[in-house]
Amino acid sequence: MKRTHQPLLSTLSSVVETVVKLRSMGHKVVLVSSGAIGVGLQRMNMPSRPKGLSGKQALAAIGQGRLIALWDNLFGQFEQPIAQVLLTRGDISDRTRYLNAVNTFKELLSLGVVPIVNENDTVSVSEIKFGDNDTLSAITASMISADYLFLLTDVDGLYTANPRKDPDARLVETVDNVSAIRNQVSTATAGSSLGTGGMETKLIAAEIATAAGVTTSICSSRHPENTAHGQRRSAPRHTCFTAAANPVRDLKSWVSHTLHPAGSVVIDAGAYRVLSKRTSGGRLLPAGVLGAFGDFSSGQAVRICVKIEKASEEEEEFQRNAYNQHRQVAKSSLPLSEPASGADTPRETEEEEEHPPFELTEDDVVEVGRGLANYNFSQINRLKGLNSSHMPRVLGYADSEYVVESITIALPADSAFSPSLSRQVSRSP
Ligand SMILES: N[C@@H](CCC(=O)OP(=O)(O)O)C(=O)O
C-alpha cells in the first residue's frame, strides 16, 4: 500500500498472475490478504488509522467489501473464481468452527476456487485476535496442511542486520531452527505504517508453520512470480525455513498455536511427571487434579499448571522467570515444546475424600502446558482427586474418564526448570 492508501495495483496484479500460473502448474493456492483498513481509510478519505478499536473495526468493514471486489475483478480477468474467508482466533479455538473452516477450505480448493483470507476485524477484539496476517497465514497454512507458505514483504528475506542501514547485513538463506537464530538476525526490516506485522511476526509465523510441517519462505512482494520457483536452487533471493521433520498435526498444533486458554487446571506432581514423559497427546484423569479456575466450558483450551510452594525468595524468583518466559512464548503463539504424554496419570487408590475449597489463583501456580477440557471448571472441581469410577455418581453422567485431553507440556518435569519446579509442586491444595 502507498501513502494514498490505494492498494498497489501493479503488486496485486502480479500476485494474481502468479496465483493463476501456480494453479496452471497444478498447485492449490490460498491467499491471505490484509488491506481492509487501508482501503476503508481511502474510501473515507481519512489520513491515518484511528486509535480506537471500534474505529478500526468500522474501517475494516468499509474496506473489506471493496478489497474483495478488487481481488475478484483482477482474478476475473483470468476467469478464476475466488471466495472470501474471514476468520478470527475465536473461530479456530472452537473445535466445531475450526473443523467447519477446514472443510470449507477443502471444498473450495477441490472446486478450483482461490480462497482469499483475512481477519474478521469487525468482531475481533484482543482476546480472539490474530492481530497480524503473518500469524493468520501460518495458522491457515497449518489448517490446510500446505506444503509451502510464502510470506511476501518489502525485503527479500531475513537479514543479519537492517540492510537499509548496514552495508555488512547478510541475507540468511536457510533456517532450520527459528529460536536458534532469533538473536542473530534483524527484525527491524519489514512492515508499513498501515499493517501490524513486521519481521518479528514473520519469524513467529515461520515458527508456527514449520512446526506444522509447512516449508516457509520470506520473499519480496515486488516479485511474487518468484514463488513459482518453490524452493528450487534457481529461486531468487529469499529465506527458506525448513519444515519440521516430525510435524505437529491437527489437534495438537491447534491446541498449541491457536487456542486462547479459557482457564486453568492445576495438577499434582505425580500427574505432572507422567504427562511430561510421554511423547503424544497426554490425557489427565481427575485423580491428578488439584483444582480448576477460570470460567471455562467443556471443549475449551485450558492451561495446565502446577502449584508453586512458597519457597525461598531465590526459588520464587526462579519460578517467576520460568513462568514469565513461558507466558511470553504462549503469548506470541509460539509452539510449545515436546508434545506430552499419550498416557494418563497412574492413580489407582483415590478414595472419596473431603476436599477443601480451591483457593489458588494465577499467582500461586506456574503454567507448564495446554490441553482441551472435557468438562467445565465446576465439574472438574467436583471431580478433583477422585478415581474416574466416581464420575457418573458425581456428575450424573461420564462422557470421558479423562478431564483434559490433547495435553502438550511446555515445561517438562525433567527440563532445566524442573529440579526446582518439581520440588515445589505438591499434591495437597
Ligand atoms: N486485517 C487487517 C490488518 C491486519 C494487518 O495489518 O496485518 P499485516 O499485513 O500482517 O500487518 C486489514 O485487513 O486491514
Tab-separated table of C-alpha atoms and ligand atoms in Angstrom:
chain	number	residue	atom	x	y	z
A	1	MET	CA	0.000	0.000	0.000
A	2	LYS	CA	1.134	3.558	-0.771
A	3	ARG	CA	0.626	6.648	1.400
A	4	THR	CA	-2.561	7.257	-0.587
A	5	HIS	CA	-3.870	4.022	0.965
A	6	GLN	CA	-4.576	2.832	-2.545
A	7	PRO	CA	-3.656	-0.812	-2.955
A	8	LEU	CA	-0.644	-1.011	-5.257
A	9	LEU	CA	-2.396	-2.305	-8.342
A	10	SER	CA	0.803	-3.456	-10.022
A	11	THR	CA	1.665	-5.636	-6.985
A	12	LEU	CA	-1.848	-7.056	-6.731
A	13	SER	CA	-1.846	-7.774	-10.468
A	14	SER	CA	1.407	-9.676	-10.324
A	15	VAL	CA	0.132	-11.633	-7.287
A	16	VAL	CA	-2.921	-12.553	-9.356
A	17	GLU	CA	-0.823	-13.552	-12.373
A	18	THR	CA	1.403	-15.662	-10.120
A	19	VAL	CA	-1.514	-17.404	-8.447
A	20	VAL	CA	-3.058	-18.167	-11.836
A	21	LYS	CA	0.296	-19.553	-13.011
A	22	LEU	CA	0.655	-21.697	-9.878
A	23	ARG	CA	-2.866	-23.014	-10.453
A	24	SER	CA	-1.998	-23.914	-14.028
A	25	MET	CA	1.012	-25.850	-12.667
A	26	GLY	CA	-1.440	-27.910	-10.608
A	27	HIS	CA	-0.992	-26.213	-7.227
A	28	LYS	CA	-3.832	-25.376	-4.892
A	29	VAL	CA	-3.427	-21.817	-3.632
A	30	VAL	CA	-4.868	-19.914	-0.674
A	31	LEU	CA	-4.188	-16.185	-0.474
A	32	VAL	CA	-4.100	-14.288	2.828
A	33	SER	CA	-4.637	-10.602	2.185
A	34	SER	CA	-4.557	-7.598	4.521
A	35	GLY	CA	-5.708	-4.214	3.343
A	36	ALA	CA	-9.279	-3.837	4.590
A	37	ILE	CA	-8.459	-0.987	6.968
A	38	GLY	CA	-6.269	0.733	4.351
A	39	VAL	CA	-8.980	0.562	1.708
A	40	GLY	CA	-11.502	1.789	4.298
A	41	LEU	CA	-9.269	4.788	5.071
A	42	GLN	CA	-9.012	5.595	1.405
A	43	ARG	CA	-12.774	5.261	0.892
A	44	MET	CA	-13.481	7.612	3.787
A	45	ASN	CA	-10.690	9.988	2.863
A	46	MET	CA	-9.109	9.676	6.279
A	47	PRO	CA	-5.388	10.370	6.691
A	48	SER	CA	-4.416	7.740	9.272
A	49	ARG	CA	-5.602	4.697	11.196
A	50	PRO	CA	-7.905	5.662	14.065
A	51	LYS	CA	-6.573	4.839	17.544
A	52	GLY	CA	-9.727	3.239	18.921
A	53	LEU	CA	-10.760	-0.363	18.280
A	54	SER	CA	-14.249	0.398	17.003
A	55	GLY	CA	-12.843	2.962	14.541
A	56	LYS	CA	-10.555	0.311	13.052
A	57	GLN	CA	-13.346	-2.242	13.020
A	58	ALA	CA	-15.639	0.159	11.182
A	59	LEU	CA	-12.964	0.974	8.615
A	60	ALA	CA	-12.247	-2.716	8.070
A	61	ALA	CA	-15.964	-3.270	7.487
A	62	ILE	CA	-15.972	-0.439	4.951
A	63	GLY	CA	-12.804	-1.605	3.239
A	64	GLN	CA	-13.193	-5.393	3.176
A	65	GLY	CA	-16.001	-5.387	0.605
A	66	ARG	CA	-14.032	-3.149	-1.736
A	67	LEU	CA	-10.857	-5.158	-1.160
A	68	ILE	CA	-12.504	-8.432	-2.106
A	69	ALA	CA	-14.229	-6.745	-5.066
A	70	LEU	CA	-10.818	-5.633	-6.248
A	71	TRP	CA	-9.382	-9.159	-5.988
A	72	ASP	CA	-12.469	-10.551	-7.720
A	73	ASN	CA	-12.034	-8.051	-10.517
A	74	LEU	CA	-8.389	-8.921	-11.064
A	75	PHE	CA	-8.889	-12.707	-10.828
A	76	GLY	CA	-11.983	-12.290	-13.011
A	77	GLN	CA	-9.709	-11.251	-15.892
A	78	PHE	CA	-8.438	-14.845	-15.821
A	79	GLU	CA	-11.844	-16.442	-15.210
A	80	GLN	CA	-10.508	-17.543	-11.838
A	81	PRO	CA	-13.241	-17.788	-9.161
A	82	ILE	CA	-12.352	-16.626	-5.661
A	83	ALA	CA	-14.006	-16.893	-2.221
A	84	GLN	CA	-13.869	-14.642	0.806
A	85	VAL	CA	-12.945	-16.360	4.100
A	86	LEU	CA	-12.935	-14.196	7.236
A	87	LEU	CA	-11.561	-15.780	10.401
A	88	THR	CA	-10.798	-14.854	13.984
A	89	ARG	CA	-8.732	-16.714	16.532
A	90	GLY	CA	-12.026	-17.377	18.315
A	91	ASP	CA	-13.264	-19.347	15.292
A	92	ILE	CA	-10.181	-21.507	15.389
A	93	SER	CA	-10.450	-22.024	19.144
A	94	ASP	CA	-13.832	-23.653	18.825
A	95	ARG	CA	-13.427	-27.226	17.618
A	96	THR	CA	-16.614	-27.309	15.578
A	97	ARG	CA	-15.987	-23.976	13.912
A	98	TYR	CA	-12.378	-24.976	13.267
A	99	LEU	CA	-13.417	-28.203	11.549
A	100	ASN	CA	-16.048	-26.330	9.555
A	101	ALA	CA	-13.411	-23.894	8.341
A	102	VAL	CA	-11.065	-26.752	7.358
A	103	ASN	CA	-13.900	-28.454	5.449
A	104	THR	CA	-14.807	-25.220	3.685
A	105	PHE	CA	-11.192	-24.753	2.579
A	106	LYS	CA	-11.076	-28.345	1.299
A	107	GLU	CA	-14.312	-27.906	-0.605
A	108	LEU	CA	-13.252	-24.588	-2.140
A	109	LEU	CA	-9.898	-25.996	-3.223
A	110	SER	CA	-11.498	-29.058	-4.743
A	111	LEU	CA	-13.796	-26.731	-6.701
A	112	GLY	CA	-10.737	-24.966	-8.121
A	113	VAL	CA	-11.504	-21.756	-6.234
A	114	VAL	CA	-8.852	-19.475	-4.682
A	115	PRO	CA	-9.915	-18.669	-1.094
A	116	ILE	CA	-8.847	-15.175	-0.002
A	117	VAL	CA	-8.477	-14.990	3.761
A	118	ASN	CA	-8.434	-12.005	6.086
A	119	GLU	CA	-9.148	-11.480	9.749
A	120	ASN	CA	-12.796	-10.804	10.530
A	121	ASP	CA	-11.828	-7.452	12.021
A	122	THR	CA	-15.395	-6.359	12.745
A	123	VAL	CA	-15.735	-8.861	15.566
A	124	SER	CA	-12.076	-9.261	16.517
A	125	VAL	CA	-11.146	-7.956	19.935
A	126	SER	CA	-7.780	-8.514	21.575
A	127	GLU	CA	-8.655	-11.857	23.207
A	128	ILE	CA	-9.598	-13.538	19.939
A	129	LYS	CA	-7.449	-11.651	17.509
A	130	PHE	CA	-4.628	-12.905	15.306
A	131	GLY	CA	-3.632	-9.229	15.024
A	132	ASP	CA	-1.310	-9.620	12.089
A	133	ASN	CA	-1.758	-11.504	8.871
A	134	ASP	CA	1.580	-13.312	9.156
A	135	THR	CA	0.241	-15.349	12.077
A	136	LEU	CA	-3.106	-15.749	10.315
A	137	SER	CA	-1.347	-17.102	7.213
A	138	ALA	CA	0.700	-19.570	9.275
A	139	ILE	CA	-2.407	-20.859	11.025
A	140	THR	CA	-4.213	-21.099	7.677
A	141	ALA	CA	-1.278	-22.998	6.149
A	142	SER	CA	-1.234	-25.481	9.024
A	143	MET	CA	-5.040	-25.882	8.880
A	144	ILE	CA	-4.908	-26.973	5.250
A	145	SER	CA	-1.627	-28.939	5.655
A	146	ALA	CA	0.004	-26.774	2.997
A	147	ASP	CA	3.361	-27.729	1.520
A	148	TYR	CA	4.550	-24.125	1.268
A	149	LEU	CA	3.868	-20.776	2.898
A	150	PHE	CA	5.238	-17.658	1.175
A	151	LEU	CA	5.367	-14.518	3.314
A	152	LEU	CA	5.635	-11.636	0.862
A	153	THR	CA	7.163	-8.464	2.235
A	154	ASP	CA	9.143	-5.350	1.301
A	155	VAL	CA	12.561	-7.001	1.720
A	156	ASP	CA	13.781	-10.179	0.058
A	157	GLY	CA	14.376	-12.158	3.219
A	158	LEU	CA	15.730	-12.256	6.726
A	159	TYR	CA	18.966	-10.305	7.306
A	160	THR	CA	21.619	-10.380	9.999
A	161	ALA	CA	21.151	-6.585	10.319
A	162	ASN	CA	18.975	-3.920	8.720
A	163	PRO	CA	20.201	-3.884	5.076
A	164	ARG	CA	18.938	-0.320	4.610
A	165	LYS	CA	21.376	0.906	7.240
A	166	ASP	CA	24.157	-1.642	7.499
A	167	PRO	CA	26.200	-2.481	4.369
A	168	ASP	CA	27.520	-5.636	6.089
A	169	ALA	CA	23.996	-7.062	6.536
A	170	ARG	CA	23.839	-10.604	5.151
A	171	LEU	CA	20.769	-12.450	3.883
A	172	VAL	CA	20.124	-15.651	5.839
A	173	GLU	CA	19.344	-18.261	3.185
A	174	THR	CA	18.209	-21.232	5.231
A	175	VAL	CA	16.889	-21.508	8.759
A	176	ASP	CA	16.467	-24.892	10.428
A	177	ASN	CA	15.628	-23.617	13.891
A	178	VAL	CA	13.902	-20.270	14.330
A	179	SER	CA	14.600	-19.870	18.041
A	180	ALA	CA	18.287	-20.610	17.489
A	181	ILE	CA	18.724	-17.715	15.028
A	182	ARG	CA	16.434	-15.222	16.744
A	183	ASN	CA	19.304	-13.312	18.378
A	184	GLN	CA	21.434	-13.270	15.249
A	185	VAL	CA	19.031	-11.544	12.867
A	186	SER	CA	17.442	-8.152	12.469
A	187	THR	CA	13.705	-7.805	12.957
A	188	ALA	CA	13.752	-4.103	12.083
A	189	THR	CA	13.474	-4.574	8.343
A	190	ALA	CA	9.891	-5.137	7.239
A	191	GLY	CA	6.481	-3.594	7.731
A	192	SER	CA	4.482	-0.486	6.886
A	193	SER	CA	2.597	2.217	8.748
A	194	LEU	CA	-0.698	0.560	7.815
A	195	GLY	CA	-0.004	-3.003	8.830
A	196	THR	CA	0.609	-4.519	12.222
A	197	GLY	CA	3.103	-7.159	11.137
A	198	GLY	CA	6.873	-6.881	10.697
A	199	MET	CA	9.858	-9.227	10.623
A	200	GLU	CA	9.178	-10.393	14.198
A	201	THR	CA	5.673	-11.576	13.277
A	202	LYS	CA	7.154	-13.270	10.210
A	203	LEU	CA	9.529	-15.208	12.454
A	204	ILE	CA	6.615	-16.208	14.668
A	205	ALA	CA	4.662	-17.255	11.576
A	206	ALA	CA	7.640	-19.251	10.285
A	207	GLU	CA	7.934	-20.995	13.636
A	208	ILE	CA	4.242	-21.925	13.698
A	209	ALA	CA	4.128	-23.063	10.079
A	210	THR	CA	7.354	-25.077	10.086
A	211	ALA	CA	6.300	-26.808	13.312
A	212	ALA	CA	3.183	-27.877	11.402
A	213	GLY	CA	5.318	-29.261	8.552
A	214	VAL	CA	4.983	-26.299	6.162
A	215	THR	CA	8.156	-25.138	4.382
A	216	THR	CA	8.114	-21.372	4.771
A	217	SER	CA	9.746	-18.661	2.709
A	218	ILE	CA	10.159	-14.945	3.288
A	219	CYS	CA	10.468	-13.232	-0.077
A	220	SER	CA	9.903	-9.935	-1.818
A	221	SER	CA	6.403	-8.807	-2.763
A	222	ARG	CA	7.954	-6.907	-5.667
A	223	HIS	CA	8.377	-10.217	-7.463
A	224	PRO	CA	5.622	-12.569	-6.344
A	225	GLU	CA	6.239	-14.586	-9.513
A	226	ASN	CA	9.399	-15.849	-7.791
A	227	THR	CA	7.241	-18.102	-5.623
A	228	ALA	CA	6.675	-20.273	-8.709
A	229	HIS	CA	10.284	-21.420	-8.250
A	230	GLY	CA	9.264	-23.047	-4.972
A	231	GLN	CA	12.401	-23.873	-3.024
A	232	ARG	CA	14.469	-24.779	-6.086
A	233	ARG	CA	18.114	-23.663	-6.277
A	234	SER	CA	17.146	-21.381	-9.141
A	235	ALA	CA	14.790	-19.447	-6.877
A	236	PRO	CA	15.746	-15.785	-6.443
A	237	ARG	CA	16.989	-14.474	-3.099
A	238	HIS	CA	14.759	-15.417	-0.222
A	239	THR	CA	14.968	-17.032	3.224
A	240	CYS	CA	13.774	-20.594	3.472
A	241	PHE	CA	12.666	-22.071	6.820
A	242	THR	CA	12.871	-25.842	6.812
A	243	ALA	CA	9.717	-27.722	7.811
A	244	ALA	CA	9.965	-29.831	10.973
A	245	ALA	CA	10.773	-33.484	10.324
A	246	ASN	CA	8.051	-34.591	12.746
A	247	PRO	CA	5.312	-32.028	12.274
A	248	VAL	CA	2.716	-31.370	14.913
A	249	ARG	CA	-0.584	-32.132	13.167
A	250	ASP	CA	-4.227	-31.287	13.645
A	251	LEU	CA	-5.498	-31.038	17.142
A	252	LYS	CA	-2.144	-30.756	18.836
A	253	SER	CA	-1.000	-27.979	16.549
A	254	TRP	CA	-4.348	-26.357	17.021
A	255	VAL	CA	-4.108	-26.511	20.805
A	256	SER	CA	-0.532	-25.248	20.870
A	257	HIS	CA	-0.821	-22.388	18.427
A	258	THR	CA	-4.340	-21.166	18.119
A	259	LEU	CA	-6.309	-21.611	21.257
A	260	HIS	CA	-6.738	-18.872	23.777
A	261	PRO	CA	-6.893	-20.673	27.136
A	262	ALA	CA	-10.150	-20.005	28.943
A	263	GLY	CA	-8.966	-21.152	32.385
A	264	SER	CA	-6.508	-23.310	34.303
A	265	VAL	CA	-6.392	-26.835	35.664
A	266	VAL	CA	-3.842	-27.350	38.434
A	267	ILE	CA	-2.307	-30.818	38.558
A	268	ASP	CA	-0.268	-32.614	41.201
A	269	ALA	CA	3.385	-33.582	40.987
A	270	GLY	CA	2.666	-37.214	40.026
A	271	ALA	CA	0.424	-36.250	37.116
A	272	TYR	CA	2.941	-33.644	36.011
A	273	ARG	CA	5.784	-36.164	35.973
A	274	VAL	CA	3.766	-38.682	33.957
A	275	LEU	CA	2.418	-36.114	31.485
A	276	SER	CA	5.819	-34.683	30.757
A	277	LYS	CA	7.444	-38.049	29.989
A	278	ARG	CA	5.392	-39.310	27.050
A	279	THR	CA	5.524	-38.051	23.509
A	280	SER	CA	1.976	-37.787	22.167
A	281	GLY	CA	-1.200	-36.013	23.352
A	282	GLY	CA	-1.387	-36.500	27.112
A	283	ARG	CA	-4.619	-37.179	28.987
A	284	LEU	CA	-5.397	-36.298	32.552
A	285	LEU	CA	-7.505	-38.328	34.968
A	286	PRO	CA	-9.365	-36.478	37.730
A	287	ALA	CA	-7.167	-38.175	40.326
A	288	GLY	CA	-4.223	-35.992	39.305
A	289	VAL	CA	-6.189	-32.727	39.577
A	290	LEU	CA	-5.788	-30.303	42.478
A	291	GLY	CA	-8.437	-27.916	41.196
A	292	ALA	CA	-9.535	-25.614	38.397
A	293	PHE	CA	-10.215	-21.923	37.993
A	294	GLY	CA	-11.447	-19.626	35.234
A	295	ASP	CA	-14.978	-19.966	33.966
A	296	PHE	CA	-14.222	-22.450	31.167
A	297	SER	CA	-16.628	-24.828	29.454
A	298	SER	CA	-16.014	-28.313	28.170
A	299	GLY	CA	-14.228	-28.293	24.802
A	300	GLN	CA	-12.268	-25.129	25.591
A	301	ALA	CA	-8.494	-24.855	25.884
A	302	VAL	CA	-7.057	-24.672	29.392
A	303	ARG	CA	-3.663	-24.044	30.892
A	304	ILE	CA	-2.135	-26.984	32.683
A	305	CYS	CA	-0.495	-25.608	35.816
A	306	VAL	CA	1.433	-26.812	38.829
A	307	LYS	CA	1.341	-25.233	42.234
A	308	ILE	CA	4.275	-23.173	43.422
A	309	GLU	CA	5.139	-23.834	47.048
A	310	LYS	CA	6.149	-20.647	48.744
A	311	ALA	CA	9.865	-21.293	48.977
A	312	SER	CA	12.931	-19.139	49.376
A	313	GLU	CA	12.929	-15.775	47.647
A	314	GLU	CA	15.583	-17.073	45.294
A	315	GLU	CA	13.483	-20.045	44.235
A	316	GLU	CA	10.437	-17.854	43.849
A	317	GLU	CA	12.362	-15.546	41.569
A	318	PHE	CA	13.495	-18.555	39.521
A	319	GLN	CA	9.927	-19.770	39.125
A	320	ARG	CA	8.663	-16.341	38.262
A	321	ASN	CA	11.248	-16.128	35.467
A	322	ALA	CA	10.272	-19.564	34.159
A	323	TYR	CA	6.625	-18.531	34.273
A	324	ASN	CA	7.227	-15.228	32.514
A	325	GLN	CA	9.386	-16.874	29.904
A	326	HIS	CA	6.688	-19.412	29.198
A	327	ARG	CA	3.949	-16.765	29.149
A	328	GLN	CA	5.945	-14.851	26.563
A	329	VAL	CA	6.150	-17.959	24.417
A	330	ALA	CA	2.436	-18.654	24.823
A	331	LYS	CA	1.546	-15.009	24.120
A	332	SER	CA	3.422	-14.991	20.832
A	333	SER	CA	1.640	-18.184	19.849
A	334	LEU	CA	4.966	-19.939	19.538
A	335	PRO	CA	4.862	-23.712	19.519
A	336	LEU	CA	5.063	-25.318	22.876
A	337	SER	CA	7.996	-27.714	23.020
A	338	GLU	CA	7.769	-31.503	23.092
A	339	PRO	CA	4.208	-32.792	22.917
A	340	ALA	CA	3.381	-34.707	26.032
A	341	SER	CA	2.131	-37.987	27.176
A	342	GLY	CA	-0.121	-40.468	25.436
A	343	ALA	CA	-0.749	-41.896	28.851
A	344	ASP	CA	-2.967	-40.981	31.700
A	345	THR	CA	-1.942	-40.353	35.246
A	346	PRO	CA	-1.332	-43.572	37.147
A	347	ARG	CA	-3.589	-43.103	40.156
A	348	GLU	CA	-5.242	-46.128	41.458
A	349	THR	CA	-6.019	-45.618	45.051
A	350	GLU	CA	-8.049	-42.478	45.312
A	351	GLU	CA	-10.849	-42.684	47.807
A	352	GLU	CA	-13.694	-40.293	48.017
A	353	GLU	CA	-12.493	-37.637	50.380
A	354	GLU	CA	-13.421	-34.190	51.529
A	355	HIS	CA	-11.559	-31.519	49.571
A	356	PRO	CA	-11.087	-28.071	50.990
A	357	PRO	CA	-12.333	-25.244	48.749
A	358	PHE	CA	-9.910	-24.490	45.939
A	359	GLU	CA	-8.443	-21.127	46.696
A	360	LEU	CA	-5.457	-20.975	44.406
A	361	THR	CA	-5.171	-18.109	41.945
A	362	GLU	CA	-2.992	-17.439	38.904
A	363	ASP	CA	-0.296	-16.128	41.273
A	364	ASP	CA	0.061	-19.451	43.078
A	365	VAL	CA	0.697	-21.574	40.010
A	366	VAL	CA	3.022	-21.880	37.057
A	367	GLU	CA	1.767	-22.857	33.601
A	368	VAL	CA	3.514	-25.927	32.249
A	369	GLY	CA	1.331	-26.749	29.237
A	370	ARG	CA	-2.035	-26.607	27.479
A	371	GLY	CA	-4.859	-29.018	26.849
A	372	LEU	CA	-8.532	-29.342	25.921
A	373	ALA	CA	-11.050	-29.667	28.746
A	374	ASN	CA	-13.635	-32.437	28.552
A	375	TYR	CA	-15.656	-30.951	31.422
A	376	ASN	CA	-16.307	-27.425	32.647
A	377	PHE	CA	-14.402	-25.881	35.560
A	378	SER	CA	-17.043	-26.531	38.177
A	379	GLN	CA	-17.337	-30.186	37.159
A	380	ILE	CA	-13.548	-30.575	37.266
A	381	ASN	CA	-13.507	-29.024	40.747
A	382	ARG	CA	-16.112	-31.546	41.876
A	383	LEU	CA	-14.043	-34.386	40.395
A	384	LYS	CA	-10.605	-33.331	41.633
A	385	GLY	CA	-8.608	-36.070	43.288
A	386	LEU	CA	-11.255	-38.728	42.616
A	387	ASN	CA	-10.922	-42.036	40.852
A	388	SER	CA	-12.711	-41.888	37.474
A	389	SER	CA	-15.138	-44.593	38.588
A	390	HIS	CA	-16.839	-41.910	40.744
A	391	MET	CA	-17.613	-39.686	37.742
A	392	PRO	CA	-21.130	-40.941	36.911
A	393	ARG	CA	-22.184	-40.577	40.549
A	394	VAL	CA	-20.694	-37.088	40.999
A	395	LEU	CA	-21.762	-35.636	37.629
A	396	GLY	CA	-24.756	-37.795	36.854
A	397	TYR	CA	-23.009	-38.877	33.647
A	398	ALA	CA	-19.488	-39.509	32.320
A	399	ASP	CA	-18.534	-38.738	28.728
A	400	SER	CA	-14.863	-39.471	29.143
A	401	GLU	CA	-12.832	-40.713	32.062
A	402	TYR	CA	-10.267	-38.004	31.278
A	403	VAL	CA	-10.897	-34.445	32.398
A	404	VAL	CA	-8.387	-32.893	29.985
A	405	GLU	CA	-7.077	-34.277	26.684
A	406	SER	CA	-4.576	-33.382	23.935
A	407	ILE	CA	-2.145	-32.071	26.505
A	408	THR	CA	1.102	-30.517	25.361
A	409	ILE	CA	3.655	-29.893	28.088
A	410	ALA	CA	5.921	-26.893	27.508
A	411	LEU	CA	7.983	-27.157	30.681
A	412	PRO	CA	8.661	-30.869	31.126
A	413	ALA	CA	9.325	-32.157	34.637
A	414	ASP	CA	12.842	-33.167	33.586
A	415	SER	CA	13.671	-29.899	31.814
A	416	ALA	CA	16.229	-27.390	33.013
A	417	PHE	CA	13.498	-25.820	35.137
A	418	SER	CA	12.367	-28.990	36.718
A	419	PRO	CA	14.561	-29.863	39.692
A	420	SER	CA	13.440	-26.766	41.455
A	421	LEU	CA	9.943	-26.826	39.958
A	422	SER	CA	9.162	-30.416	40.853
A	423	ARG	CA	10.442	-29.882	44.383
A	424	GLN	CA	7.974	-27.092	44.668
A	425	VAL	CA	4.865	-28.806	43.404
A	426	SER	CA	2.826	-30.547	45.965
A	427	ARG	CA	-0.203	-32.724	45.900
A	428	SER	CA	-2.170	-31.012	48.604
A	429	PRO	CA	-4.018	-27.845	47.706
B	1	LIG	N1	-6.831	-7.396	8.914
B	1	LIG	C1	-6.392	-6.027	8.812
B	1	LIG	C2	-4.929	-5.764	9.057
B	1	LIG	C3	-4.043	-6.855	9.555
B	1	LIG	C4	-2.588	-6.447	9.345
B	1	LIG	O1	-2.259	-5.265	9.341
B	1	LIG	O2	-1.750	-7.455	9.107
B	1	LIG	P1	-0.288	-7.327	8.413
B	1	LIG	O3	-0.497	-7.140	6.955
B	1	LIG	O4	0.363	-8.635	8.778
B	1	LIG	O5	0.441	-6.163	9.032
B	1	LIG	C5	-6.729	-5.433	7.440
B	1	LIG	O6	-7.139	-6.136	6.528
B	1	LIG	O7	-6.575	-4.217	7.298
